Coordinates of C-alpha atoms in Angstrom, one line a residue:
X13 CA 124.0 -144.5 137.2
X14 CA 126.9 -146.6 135.5
X15 CA 127.4 -148.7 132.5
X16 CA 129.9 -150.0 130.6
X17 CA 130.2 -149.7 127.1
X18 CA 132.4 -151.9 124.7
X19 CA 134.0 -149.3 122.0
X20 CA 135.8 -150.7 118.9
X21 CA 138.5 -148.7 116.8
X22 CA 140.6 -147.9 119.4
X23 CA 144.2 -149.1 118.1
X24 CA 145.5 -146.3 120.8
X25 CA 146.5 -143.9 123.3
X26 CA 145.3 -141.0 121.3
X27 CA 142.3 -142.6 120.3
X28 CA 141.2 -143.7 124.0
X29 CA 141.6 -140.0 124.6
X30 CA 139.6 -138.7 121.5
X31 CA 136.7 -141.5 123.3
X32 CA 137.0 -139.5 126.4
X33 CA 136.3 -136.0 125.6
X34 CA 133.6 -137.1 123.2
X35 CA 131.3 -139.0 125.8
X36 CA 132.5 -135.8 128.0
X37 CA 130.5 -133.7 126.3
X38 CA 128.2 -135.2 126.8
X39 CA 125.1 -133.4 128.4
X40 CA 124.8 -135.3 132.2
X41 CA 128.0 -137.0 131.5
X42 CA 129.3 -137.2 135.2
X43 CA 132.5 -139.5 134.7
X44 CA 134.2 -141.2 131.9
X45 CA 136.4 -144.8 132.2
X46 CA 138.2 -145.8 129.2
X47 CA 140.1 -149.5 128.2
X48 CA 142.1 -149.4 125.8
X49 CA 142.8 -152.7 126.4
X50 CA 139.9 -154.2 126.9
X51 CA 137.9 -152.1 124.4
X52 CA 135.3 -150.6 127.1
X53 CA 134.2 -147.5 128.1
X54 CA 132.9 -147.1 132.0
X55 CA 130.5 -144.0 131.4
X56 CA 129.1 -142.2 134.6
X57 CA 125.6 -140.4 134.3
X58 CA 122.7 -138.2 136.0
X59 CA 119.9 -140.0 134.4
X60 CA 120.0 -142.7 131.6
X61 CA 121.1 -141.2 128.2
X62 CA 120.3 -143.7 125.0
X63 CA 123.2 -146.2 122.9
X64 CA 122.7 -144.3 120.0
X65 CA 123.0 -140.5 121.1
X66 CA 126.4 -142.0 122.6
X67 CA 127.4 -143.4 118.9
X68 CA 126.6 -139.6 117.7
X69 CA 129.2 -138.1 120.1
X70 CA 131.9 -140.2 118.8
X71 CA 133.9 -140.1 115.0
X72 CA 132.0 -142.2 112.8
X73 CA 135.6 -144.9 113.0
X74 CA 134.8 -145.9 116.6
X75 CA 131.2 -148.1 117.6
X76 CA 129.7 -148.7 120.8
X77 CA 127.1 -150.8 122.3
X78 CA 126.4 -152.2 125.3
X79 CA 128.4 -154.5 127.5
X80 CA 127.2 -158.0 127.4
X81 CA 126.5 -160.7 129.1
X82 CA 129.8 -163.4 129.3
X83 CA 127.7 -167.2 128.0
X84 CA 127.9 -170.1 130.9
X85 CA 127.6 -173.6 129.1
X86 CA 129.1 -176.0 132.4
X87 CA 125.9 -176.3 134.0
X88 CA 127.9 -176.4 137.2
X89 CA 128.8 -172.5 136.5
X90 CA 125.6 -171.3 135.7
X91 CA 124.8 -172.2 139.8
X92 CA 126.8 -170.8 141.6
X93 CA 126.7 -167.5 139.0
X94 CA 123.0 -167.6 140.3
X95 CA 123.5 -168.6 143.4
X96 CA 126.1 -166.0 144.1
X97 CA 123.1 -162.8 142.2
X98 CA 120.7 -164.2 144.3
X99 CA 123.1 -163.3 147.2
X100 CA 123.7 -159.9 145.9
X101 CA 119.9 -159.6 145.7
X102 CA 118.7 -159.8 149.1
X103 CA 122.0 -158.0 150.0
X104 CA 121.1 -154.9 148.3
X105 CA 116.9 -155.5 149.3
X106 CA 118.1 -156.1 153.4
X107 CA 117.5 -151.9 153.2
X108 CA 114.2 -152.4 151.9
X109 CA 113.0 -155.3 154.0
X110 CA 114.5 -153.5 156.9
X111 CA 112.7 -150.5 156.8
X112 CA 108.6 -152.9 156.0
X113 CA 110.5 -155.1 159.1
X114 CA 110.8 -151.1 161.7
X115 CA 107.4 -149.7 159.8
X116 CA 105.5 -153.4 159.8
X117 CA 106.6 -153.3 164.3
X118 CA 106.4 -149.7 165.3
X119 CA 103.0 -150.3 164.2
X120 CA 102.5 -153.6 166.4
X121 CA 103.6 -151.6 169.1
X122 CA 101.0 -148.9 168.7
X123 CA 98.7 -151.0 169.6
X124 CA 99.4 -153.8 171.3
X125 CA 97.0 -153.6 174.8
X126 CA 94.2 -152.8 172.2
X127 CA 94.4 -153.7 169.3
X128 CA 92.8 -152.8 166.1
X129 CA 93.7 -153.8 162.6
X130 CA 91.7 -151.4 161.1
X131 CA 94.4 -149.0 163.3
X132 CA 97.1 -150.7 162.6
X133 CA 97.1 -151.3 159.1
X134 CA 96.8 -146.7 158.8
X135 CA 99.6 -146.6 160.7
X136 CA 101.5 -149.0 159.3
X137 CA 100.3 -147.0 155.9
X138 CA 100.4 -144.3 157.0
X139 CA 104.6 -144.9 158.8
X140 CA 104.5 -146.1 155.2
X141 CA 105.0 -143.2 153.5
X142 CA 106.2 -140.8 155.5
X143 CA 109.7 -143.4 155.9
X144 CA 109.9 -143.9 151.5
X145 CA 108.8 -139.8 150.8
X146 CA 111.7 -139.2 153.3
X147 CA 114.1 -140.8 151.6
X148 CA 112.8 -139.5 147.7
X149 CA 113.3 -135.7 149.7
X150 CA 117.0 -136.3 149.9
X151 CA 116.8 -136.6 146.2
X152 CA 114.4 -134.1 144.4
X153 CA 117.4 -133.9 141.2
X154 CA 117.0 -137.2 140.3
X155 CA 114.4 -139.5 141.9
X156 CA 112.5 -138.5 139.0
X157 CA 114.5 -139.9 136.7
X158 CA 115.0 -142.9 137.8
X159 CA 111.2 -143.7 138.6
X160 CA 110.2 -142.6 135.0
X161 CA 112.0 -145.6 133.5
X162 CA 109.1 -148.1 135.0
X163 CA 106.5 -145.7 136.5
X164 CA 103.5 -145.1 133.2
X165 CA 102.5 -141.7 134.6
X166 CA 105.6 -140.8 135.4
X167 CA 107.4 -141.3 131.8
X168 CA 103.8 -139.5 129.3
X169 CA 103.6 -136.5 132.3
X170 CA 107.9 -135.5 133.6
X171 CA 106.2 -133.5 137.1
X172 CA 104.2 -136.0 137.8
X173 CA 107.4 -138.0 138.8
X174 CA 109.0 -134.4 140.7
X175 CA 105.6 -134.3 143.3
X176 CA 105.3 -138.2 143.8
X177 CA 107.3 -138.0 147.4
X178 CA 105.2 -135.3 147.9
X179 CA 101.3 -136.8 147.1
X180 CA 103.9 -139.6 149.8
X181 CA 103.9 -137.7 152.4
X182 CA 101.0 -136.2 152.4
X183 CA 99.6 -140.1 151.9
X184 CA 100.6 -140.7 155.5
X185 CA 100.2 -137.7 157.0
X186 CA 96.2 -138.8 156.6
X187 CA 96.2 -141.7 157.7
X188 CA 98.5 -141.3 160.8
X189 CA 96.3 -138.5 161.8
X190 CA 92.7 -140.7 160.8
X191 CA 92.3 -137.0 158.5
X192 CA 89.3 -137.6 155.2
X193 CA 90.4 -141.6 155.0
X194 CA 89.1 -142.9 151.8
X195 CA 90.0 -140.2 149.9
X196 CA 93.9 -141.6 150.7
X197 CA 92.6 -144.6 150.4
X198 CA 91.6 -144.3 146.9
X199 CA 94.5 -142.1 145.5
X200 CA 96.8 -144.6 147.2
X201 CA 94.9 -147.8 145.0
X202 CA 95.4 -145.7 141.7
X203 CA 98.8 -144.5 142.5
X204 CA 100.2 -147.5 143.3
X205 CA 98.0 -149.3 140.8
X206 CA 100.4 -147.6 137.8
X207 CA 103.1 -148.1 139.5
X208 CA 102.2 -151.5 140.1
X209 CA 101.2 -151.7 136.0
X210 CA 104.9 -150.5 135.6
X211 CA 106.6 -152.6 138.3
X212 CA 105.3 -156.1 136.4
X213 CA 105.9 -154.7 132.7
X214 CA 109.6 -154.7 133.6
X215 CA 109.8 -157.8 136.3
X216 CA 108.2 -159.6 132.6
X217 CA 110.7 -157.8 130.5
X218 CA 114.1 -158.5 131.9
X219 CA 115.1 -155.4 132.5
X220 CA 117.6 -154.5 134.8
X221 CA 117.2 -151.0 136.4
X222 CA 117.1 -149.8 139.5
X223 CA 114.0 -149.3 141.7
X224 CA 113.6 -146.3 143.3
X225 CA 111.1 -147.0 146.0
X226 CA 113.7 -145.4 148.7
X227 CA 115.2 -142.9 146.0
X228 CA 118.2 -142.7 144.6
X229 CA 120.5 -142.7 148.2
X230 CA 119.9 -146.2 148.4
X231 CA 120.8 -148.8 145.3
X232 CA 118.5 -151.3 144.6
X233 CA 117.2 -153.2 141.6
X234 CA 114.0 -154.0 140.4
X235 CA 112.7 -157.4 141.3
X236 CA 109.5 -159.1 142.2
X237 CA 110.2 -157.5 146.3
X238 CA 109.0 -153.9 144.9
X239 CA 106.2 -155.8 142.9
X240 CA 105.6 -158.0 146.7
X241 CA 105.4 -154.5 148.7
X242 CA 103.2 -152.1 146.3
X243 CA 101.0 -155.1 146.3
X244 CA 100.8 -155.3 150.7
X245 CA 99.8 -151.8 150.5
X246 CA 97.5 -152.4 147.7
X247 CA 95.7 -155.3 149.3
X248 CA 95.5 -153.0 152.8
X249 CA 93.8 -149.9 151.0
X250 CA 91.6 -152.7 149.7
X251 CA 90.6 -154.2 153.0
X252 CA 90.2 -150.9 154.8
X253 CA 88.1 -149.7 152.0
X254 CA 85.7 -152.8 152.8
X255 CA 85.7 -152.0 156.1
X256 CA 84.1 -148.7 156.1
X257 CA 81.8 -149.4 152.7

């Protein structure tokens, strides 16, 4: 992940070198780009690092803070900025939307000759879990750090973030093989219910963080689409349980 910060107190090339050296010494920092003219530092890190920890590494003459967005006073400018941001979000969500579309299409094609809503939903849920767990498996080291930024259980129990991709794989196989479907549906409600609580809180707090639904391979913003994605699976699980019981 990459963040840009404002740094005050730098007056020369020596200051810039000192700041770079100090920030590079912090664990999990992989790259530093300091702009003396702008008084900014772009930091690439393996996991999120609090501003307080960054400040501790610097000499007292330097102050680091999160870069604030510029205020936009013109209403027309505001509308243009909003349009660009929305377009950017849609572009970033394109991989997620395409994957869900292909999963739904495959599930329909499996049963179009002998249609069954129950079979369709089980296959959709099974393929959903298998595909999404695959992307998480691509970076088992980085996924837990991203996941715990919004999942309540992963925050309190770090080990949960490590085993989550395997839970998804197991659930996917259970649905596709029709093995202990009832148990799989209950686990789905619990697991996705917990995640949805975290997603909802993040959206209400208007925090800008990355969604880990497709692991760290694809950089997706946390948006309403993430909530809808979880909601679809939860509704399907409830409908299937209602039908079974």
